[in-house]
Amino acid sequence: MTPTDSPTEPATNAPAEPRPSNFLRDRILEDLKTNKYQGRVQTRFPPEPNGYLHIGHAKAICIDFGLADEFNGHTNLRFDDTNPEKEETEYVDSIMADIQWLGFHWDGLYYASDYFDQLYEWAIKLIKEGKAYVDDLTADEIREYRGTLTKPGQDSPYRNRSVEENLDLFERMKAGEFPDGSRVLRAKIDMSSPNLNMRDPVMYRILHAEHHRTGNKWCIYPMYDYAHGQSDSIEKITYSMCSLEFADHQPLYQWFIQQLGIFPSQQIEFDRLSLTYTIMSKRKLRRLVEERYVSGWDDPRMPTLGGMRRRGYTPEAIRNFVGAVGVSRTNGIVDLAMLEHFVREDLNKRAPRVMTVLRPLKVVIENYPENQVEEMDAVNNPEDESAGTRKVPFSKVLYIEEDDFRETPPPKYFRLSPGREVRLRYGYFITCKRVVKNDKGEVEEVRCTYDPATRGGNAPDGRKVKATIHWVSAMHAVDAEVRVYDTLFTKENPDEGEDFTANLNPNSLEVIPRAKLEPSLVGAVAGSRYQFERLGYFCVDPDSGPGKLVFNRTVALKDTWAKVEKKQGGN
């Protein structure tokens, strides 16, 4: 499909439902009123295929695709593949998979490299009109000649070459006659402009590198500032939405379009998404991978969409989070707890409940029949009646969490301890009678009795207990490795200090090798999400295989952001 084949039906209908106001939506509404683009809404998402998408990209995706969908418009996916040394097909494939996982679909799939011939012809046009020239200055010299924010730039000694000489040199650049870095093509604009981007920016550089799509056809490649706006124009993009760091580039974006007399796409900037305890720089994320601080781009501690998917985050939660964050023209930082709140809120509705013991302590019910096994009715999800119930086996020997027993309980500790009665979830009341210790004096086993009249968790005489704990039948338990994650960094702003790796959290991953699971999980497949009752939300990791279950903790049950929201609301 070429850009002219892209759907262009007018998006004349405003949203059917009222939506929260923001300046991007307001701009589109105003343009629809004035019929600026004949009722069309056409956006694009333009990632560079030099790495994996992260949560910051998710905001841009939701904006680009979401606003187009809202106004019955269209969105192109266009790969900004103008830097062949860093780009790979692997990244192209992963980006497409991530967008689809988030729940969006593009109307046209394009690459900046689709337009290399046209961009070259437009460069020739600018040279012929005296608006571009070939410069022999080195990169360092160009920076020196450009000046500073308080000092105007100086004209390059090559700035006034003739049109004929520039055409000859540029064609020879394309033919591969010159080595990398020896010459560039620059736009001739204004070396005294207060905007440094307008001081004769570089349009093309020489780079003898094989491109992932065009091979060795080209040895000159356009710079982002030259390729981006023209690519937008070719595709008749009406709203080229990008993050605030490109605000100073907007005059250059418009200059190229105006000089070439092509479709007037417009660039609009919005704030970037930044999270506490999180690094978003692709360069720094790549360093984490290459220096093996993490297991890969999809390590569940990484802010990549692949990492979040592997950890168990849902696309719905990420979209809801992005919608709640909103858009503005001022960069800020969002509390990671807010993202976790939306993950927790979504999983609460959809995740089946199961009982799992991460750090098992054996409990023997001395008065329970030796070979008896009962099946207890357990609710799969109290938030979803349609989820139904399941049967959980109950027997004489159980596992409970180590933390659910204290031989010498501290004040206000109401769980199991000598002489105390507690409720087993879906089971019976049990009372601790004695403990069995090993040679080191550690509690190895807890001996209890049960009240047969309390099946289901209620006493017929009306007596109450102050704690309910979960359990797993020892003879039916399934072993699993459980990976518990914390933030990858110890500081809210990991970039503080000379080297961000100094702020890495040495306790960001705890591997629990032999957790005990209820038997309903024996066939759990990779990607399945569950709530381990009282412990948090967990997801089956792709490392799982036959006879080996591996779970990642997605998020704990405690919701700090909900408390912050409640406090801010004055409730």
Coordinates of N, CA, C and O in Angstrom, one line a residue, residues 363-472:
V363 N 2.0 -28.1 58.5 CA 1.0 -28.2 59.5 C 0.4 -29.6 59.5 O -0.1 -30.0 58.5
V364 N 0.5 -30.3 60.6 CA -0.2 -31.6 60.7 C -1.4 -31.5 61.6 O -1.3 -31.0 62.8
I365 N -2.6 -31.9 61.1 CA -3.8 -31.8 61.9 C -3.9 -33.2 62.6 O -4.3 -34.2 61.9
E366 N -3.6 -33.3 63.8 CA -3.4 -34.6 64.5 C -4.7 -35.4 64.6 O -4.7 -36.6 64.5
N367 N -5.9 -34.7 64.7 CA -7.1 -35.4 64.9 C -7.9 -35.6 63.6 O -9.1 -36.0 63.6
Y368 N -7.2 -35.3 62.4 CA -7.9 -35.4 61.1 C -7.6 -36.9 60.7 O -6.5 -37.4 60.8
P369 N -8.7 -37.5 60.1 CA -8.5 -38.9 59.6 C -7.3 -39.1 58.7 O -7.1 -38.3 57.8
E370 N -6.5 -40.2 58.9 CA -5.2 -40.4 58.3 C -5.3 -40.3 56.8 O -4.5 -39.6 56.1
N371 N -6.2 -41.0 56.2 CA -6.2 -41.1 54.7 C -7.3 -40.3 54.0 O -7.7 -40.6 52.9
Q372 N -8.0 -39.5 54.8 CA -9.1 -38.8 54.3 C -8.7 -37.6 53.4 O -7.7 -36.9 53.7
V373 N -9.4 -37.4 52.3 CA -9.2 -36.2 51.5 C -10.6 -35.6 51.2 O -11.5 -36.3 50.7
E374 N -10.8 -34.3 51.5 CA -12.0 -33.7 51.2 C -11.8 -32.7 50.1 O -10.7 -32.2 49.8
E375 N -12.9 -32.3 49.4 CA -12.8 -31.2 48.4 C -13.6 -30.0 48.9 O -14.8 -30.1 49.1
M376 N -12.9 -28.9 49.0 CA -13.5 -27.7 49.5 C -14.0 -26.8 48.3 O -13.2 -26.7 47.3
D377 N -15.1 -26.2 48.4 CA -15.6 -25.3 47.4 C -14.9 -24.0 47.5 O -14.9 -23.4 48.6
A378 N -14.2 -23.5 46.5 CA -13.5 -22.2 46.5 C -14.0 -21.3 45.4 O -14.3 -21.8 44.3
V379 N -14.2 -20.1 45.7 CA -14.6 -19.1 44.7 C -13.5 -18.7 43.8 O -12.4 -18.3 44.3
N380 N -13.8 -18.7 42.5 CA -12.7 -18.3 41.6 C -12.4 -16.9 41.5 O -11.3 -16.4 41.3
N381 N -13.5 -16.1 41.6 CA -13.3 -14.6 41.6 C -14.5 -13.9 42.2 O -15.6 -13.9 41.5
P382 N -14.4 -13.4 43.4 CA -15.6 -12.7 44.0 C -16.1 -11.5 43.3 O -17.2 -11.1 43.5
E383 N -15.3 -11.0 42.3 CA -15.7 -9.8 41.5 C -16.4 -10.2 40.3 O -16.9 -9.4 39.5
D384 N -16.5 -11.5 40.0 CA -17.1 -12.0 38.8 C -17.9 -13.3 39.1 O -17.3 -14.4 39.2
E385 N -19.2 -13.2 39.2 CA -20.0 -14.4 39.6 C -19.9 -15.5 38.5 O -20.0 -16.6 38.8
S386 N -19.7 -15.0 37.3 CA -19.7 -16.0 36.2 C -18.5 -16.9 36.2 O -18.4 -17.9 35.5
A387 N -17.5 -16.5 37.0 CA -16.2 -17.3 37.1 C -16.4 -18.6 37.8 O -15.6 -19.5 37.7
G388 N -17.5 -18.7 38.6 CA -17.8 -19.9 39.3 C -16.9 -20.3 40.4 O -16.3 -19.5 41.0
T389 N -16.9 -21.6 40.7 CA -16.1 -22.2 41.8 C -15.2 -23.3 41.3 O -15.4 -23.8 40.2
R390 N -14.4 -23.8 42.2 CA -13.5 -24.9 41.9 C -13.4 -25.7 43.2 O -13.8 -25.3 44.3
K391 N -12.9 -26.9 43.0 CA -12.7 -27.8 44.2 C -11.2 -27.8 44.6 O -10.3 -27.9 43.7
V392 N -10.9 -27.6 45.9 CA -9.6 -27.6 46.4 C -9.4 -28.7 47.4 O -10.2 -28.8 48.4
P393 N -8.5 -29.6 47.2 CA -8.3 -30.8 48.1 C -7.8 -30.4 49.5 O -6.9 -29.5 49.6
F394 N -8.3 -31.0 50.5 CA -7.9 -30.8 51.9 C -7.6 -32.1 52.5 O -8.3 -33.1 52.4
S395 N -6.4 -32.1 53.3 CA -6.0 -33.4 53.9 C -5.3 -33.2 55.2 O -5.3 -32.0 55.7
K396 N -4.8 -34.2 55.8 CA -4.2 -34.2 57.2 C -3.0 -33.2 57.3 O -2.8 -32.6 58.3
V397 N -2.2 -33.2 56.2 CA -0.9 -32.4 56.2 C -1.1 -31.3 55.3 O -1.4 -31.5 54.1
L398 N -0.9 -30.1 55.7 CA -1.0 -28.9 54.9 C 0.3 -28.1 54.9 O 1.2 -28.3 55.8
Y399 N 0.4 -27.1 54.0 CA 1.4 -26.1 54.1 C 0.7 -24.7 54.3 O -0.3 -24.4 53.7
I400 N 1.3 -24.0 55.2 CA 0.9 -22.6 55.4 C 2.1 -21.7 55.2 O 3.3 -22.2 55.2
E401 N 1.9 -20.4 55.1 CA 3.1 -19.5 55.1 C 3.8 -19.4 56.4 O 3.2 -19.4 57.5
E402 N 5.1 -19.4 56.3 CA 5.9 -19.2 57.5 C 5.5 -18.0 58.4 O 5.4 -18.1 59.6
D403 N 5.1 -16.9 57.6 CA 4.7 -15.7 58.4 C 3.4 -15.8 59.1 O 3.0 -14.9 59.9
D404 N 2.7 -16.9 58.8 CA 1.4 -17.0 59.4 C 1.5 -17.8 60.7 O 0.4 -18.2 61.3
F405 N 2.7 -18.1 61.2 CA 2.9 -18.7 62.5 C 4.0 -18.0 63.2 O 5.0 -17.6 62.7
R406 N 3.7 -17.8 64.5 CA 4.8 -17.3 65.4 C 4.7 -18.1 66.7 O 3.6 -18.1 67.4
E407 N 5.8 -18.6 67.1 CA 5.9 -19.4 68.4 C 5.7 -18.4 69.5 O 5.0 -18.7 70.5
T408 N 6.3 -17.2 69.4 CA 6.1 -16.2 70.4 C 5.5 -15.0 69.7 O 6.3 -14.2 69.1
P409 N 4.2 -14.8 69.6 CA 3.6 -13.8 68.8 C 3.9 -12.4 69.4 O 3.8 -12.2 70.6
P410 N 4.1 -11.4 68.5 CA 4.2 -10.0 69.0 C 2.8 -9.4 69.2 O 1.8 -10.1 68.9
P411 N 2.8 -8.3 69.8 CA 1.5 -7.7 70.1 C 0.7 -7.5 68.8 O 1.2 -7.2 67.7
K412 N -0.6 -7.7 68.9 CA -1.6 -7.5 67.8 C -1.3 -8.5 66.6 O -1.7 -8.3 65.5
Y413 N -0.7 -9.6 66.9 CA -0.5 -10.7 66.0 C -1.6 -11.7 66.2 O -1.7 -12.3 67.3
F414 N -2.5 -11.9 65.2 CA -3.7 -12.7 65.4 C -3.6 -14.0 64.7 O -4.6 -14.8 64.7
R415 N -2.6 -14.2 63.9 CA -2.5 -15.5 63.2 C -2.1 -16.6 64.1 O -2.1 -16.5 65.3
L416 N -1.7 -17.8 63.5 CA -1.5 -19.0 64.3 C -0.3 -18.9 65.2 O 0.8 -18.4 64.9
S417 N -0.6 -19.3 66.4 CA 0.5 -19.4 67.5 C 0.0 -20.4 68.5 O -1.2 -20.8 68.5
P418 N 0.9 -20.9 69.4 CA 0.5 -21.9 70.4 C -0.7 -21.5 71.2 O -0.8 -20.4 71.8
G419 N -1.7 -22.4 71.2 CA -3.0 -22.2 71.9 C -4.0 -21.3 71.2 O -5.1 -21.2 71.7
R420 N -3.6 -20.8 70.0 CA -4.6 -19.9 69.3 C -5.3 -20.6 68.2 O -4.7 -21.5 67.5
E421 N -6.6 -20.2 68.0 CA -7.4 -20.8 67.0 C -7.5 -19.8 65.8 O -7.7 -18.6 66.0
V422 N -7.4 -20.3 64.6 CA -7.6 -19.5 63.4 C -8.5 -20.3 62.4 O -8.7 -21.5 62.5
R423 N -8.9 -19.6 61.4 CA -9.7 -20.2 60.3 C -8.8 -20.5 59.1 O -8.0 -19.6 58.7
L424 N -9.0 -21.6 58.6 CA -8.3 -22.0 57.3 C -9.3 -21.6 56.2 O -10.5 -22.0 56.2
R425 N -8.8 -20.8 55.2 CA -9.7 -20.4 54.1 C -10.4 -21.5 53.5 O -9.8 -22.5 53.1
Y426 N -11.7 -21.4 53.4 CA -12.6 -22.5 52.8 C -12.6 -23.8 53.6 O -13.2 -24.8 53.2
G427 N -11.8 -23.8 54.8 CA -11.7 -25.1 55.4 C -12.3 -25.1 56.8 O -13.5 -25.0 57.0
Y428 N -11.5 -25.3 57.8 CA -11.9 -25.5 59.2 C -11.2 -24.5 60.1 O -10.2 -23.9 59.8
F429 N -11.7 -24.5 61.4 CA -11.0 -23.8 62.4 C -9.9 -24.8 62.9 O -10.2 -26.0 63.1
I430 N -8.7 -24.3 63.1 CA -7.7 -25.2 63.7 C -7.0 -24.5 64.9 O -7.0 -23.2 64.9
T431 N -6.5 -25.3 65.8 CA -5.9 -24.7 67.0 C -4.5 -25.3 67.1 O -4.3 -26.5 67.0
C432 N -3.5 -24.4 67.3 CA -2.1 -24.9 67.4 C -1.9 -25.5 68.8 O -2.2 -24.9 69.9
K433 N -1.4 -26.8 68.9 CA -1.1 -27.5 70.1 C 0.3 -27.5 70.5 O 0.7 -27.4 71.7
R434 N 1.2 -27.7 69.5 CA 2.6 -27.8 69.9 C 3.4 -27.7 68.6 O 2.9 -27.6 67.5
V435 N 4.7 -27.5 68.7 CA 5.6 -27.4 67.5 C 6.7 -28.5 67.6 O 7.0 -29.0 68.7
V436 N 7.2 -28.8 66.4 CA 8.4 -29.7 66.3 C 9.5 -28.9 65.7 O 9.4 -28.3 64.7
K437 N 10.7 -29.0 66.4 CA 11.8 -28.2 65.9 C 12.9 -29.2 65.4 O 13.0 -30.3 65.8
N438 N 13.8 -28.6 64.6 CA 15.0 -29.3 64.1 C 16.2 -29.2 65.1 O 16.0 -28.5 66.2
D439 N 17.3 -29.7 64.7 CA 18.5 -29.6 65.6 C 19.0 -28.2 65.9 O 19.7 -27.9 66.8
K440 N 18.6 -27.3 65.0 CA 19.0 -25.9 65.2 C 18.0 -25.1 66.0 O 18.2 -23.9 66.2
G441 N 17.0 -25.8 66.4 CA 16.0 -25.1 67.2 C 15.0 -24.3 66.4 O 14.2 -23.5 66.9
E442 N 14.9 -24.6 65.1 CA 14.0 -23.9 64.2 C 12.7 -24.7 64.1 O 12.7 -26.0 64.1
V443 N 11.6 -24.0 64.0 CA 10.3 -24.7 63.9 C 10.2 -25.3 62.6 O 10.3 -24.7 61.5
E444 N 10.0 -26.6 62.6 CA 10.0 -27.4 61.4 C 8.6 -27.9 61.0 O 8.2 -28.1 59.9
E445 N 7.7 -28.0 62.1 CA 6.4 -28.5 61.9 C 5.5 -28.0 63.0 O 5.9 -27.8 64.1
V446 N 4.2 -27.7 62.7 CA 3.3 -27.2 63.6 C 2.2 -28.3 63.8 O 1.6 -28.7 62.8
R447 N 1.9 -28.7 65.0 CA 0.9 -29.7 65.2 C -0.4 -29.0 65.7 O -0.3 -28.2 66.7
C448 N -1.5 -29.4 65.1 CA -2.8 -28.7 65.4 C -3.9 -29.7 65.5 O -3.7 -30.9 65.2
T449 N -5.0 -29.2 66.0 CA -6.2 -30.0 65.9 C -7.3 -29.2 65.2 O -7.1 -28.0 65.0
Y450 N -8.3 -29.8 64.7 CA -9.4 -29.1 64.0 C -10.7 -29.4 64.6 O -10.9 -30.4 65.3
D451 N -11.7 -28.5 64.3 CA -13.0 -28.7 64.8 C -13.9 -29.1 63.6 O -14.1 -28.3 62.7
P452 N -14.3 -30.4 63.5 CA -15.0 -30.9 62.3 C -16.3 -30.1 62.1 O -16.8 -30.1 61.0
A453 N -16.8 -29.5 63.1 CA -18.1 -28.8 63.0 C -18.0 -27.4 62.2 O -19.0 -26.8 61.9
T454 N -16.7 -27.0 61.9 CA -16.5 -25.7 61.4 C -16.2 -25.7 59.9 O -15.7 -24.8 59.3
R455 N -16.5 -26.8 59.2 CA -16.3 -26.9 57.8 C -16.9 -25.7 57.0 O -18.0 -25.4 57.3
G456 N -16.1 -25.2 56.1 CA -16.6 -24.0 55.4 C -16.2 -22.7 56.1 O -16.3 -21.6 55.5
G457 N -15.7 -22.8 57.4 CA -15.1 -21.6 58.0 C -16.0 -20.9 59.0 O -15.8 -19.8 59.4
N458 N -17.1 -21.6 59.4 CA -18.0 -21.0 60.4 C -18.3 -22.0 61.5 O -18.5 -23.2 61.3
A459 N -18.3 -21.4 62.7 CA -18.6 -22.3 63.9 C -20.1 -22.2 64.3 O -20.7 -21.2 64.4
P460 N -20.7 -23.4 64.5 CA -22.1 -23.4 64.8 C -22.4 -22.8 66.1 O -23.6 -22.3 66.3
D461 N -21.5 -22.7 67.0 CA -21.7 -22.1 68.3 C -21.5 -20.6 68.2 O -21.7 -19.9 69.3
G462 N -21.2 -20.1 67.1 CA -21.0 -18.6 66.9 C -19.7 -18.0 67.3 O -19.5 -16.8 67.3
R463 N -18.8 -18.8 67.8 CA -17.5 -18.3 68.2 C -16.7 -17.7 67.0 O -16.8 -18.1 65.9
K464 N -15.9 -16.7 67.3 CA -15.2 -15.9 66.3 C -13.7 -16.2 66.4 O -13.2 -16.4 67.5
V465 N -13.0 -16.0 65.3 CA -11.6 -16.0 65.3 C -11.1 -14.7 64.6 O -11.9 -14.1 63.9
K466 N -9.9 -14.3 64.9 CA -9.5 -13.0 64.4 C -8.6 -13.1 63.1 O -8.2 -12.1 62.6
A467 N -8.4 -14.3 62.6 CA -7.5 -14.4 61.4 C -8.0 -15.6 60.6 O -8.4 -16.6 61.1
T468 N -7.8 -15.3 59.3 CA -8.1 -16.4 58.3 C -6.8 -16.5 57.5 O -6.3 -15.5 56.9
I469 N -6.3 -17.7 57.3 CA -5.0 -17.9 56.6 C -5.3 -18.9 55.5 O -6.2 -19.7 55.5
H470 N -4.4 -18.8 54.4 CA -4.5 -19.7 53.3 C -3.6 -20.9 53.5 O -2.7 -20.9 54.4
W471 N -3.7 -21.9 52.7 CA -3.1 -23.2 52.8 C -3.0 -24.0 51.5 O -3.8 -23.7 50.6
V472 N -2.3 -25.0 51.5 CA -2.2 -26.0 50.4 C -2.1 -27.4 50.9 O -1.2 -27.6 51.8

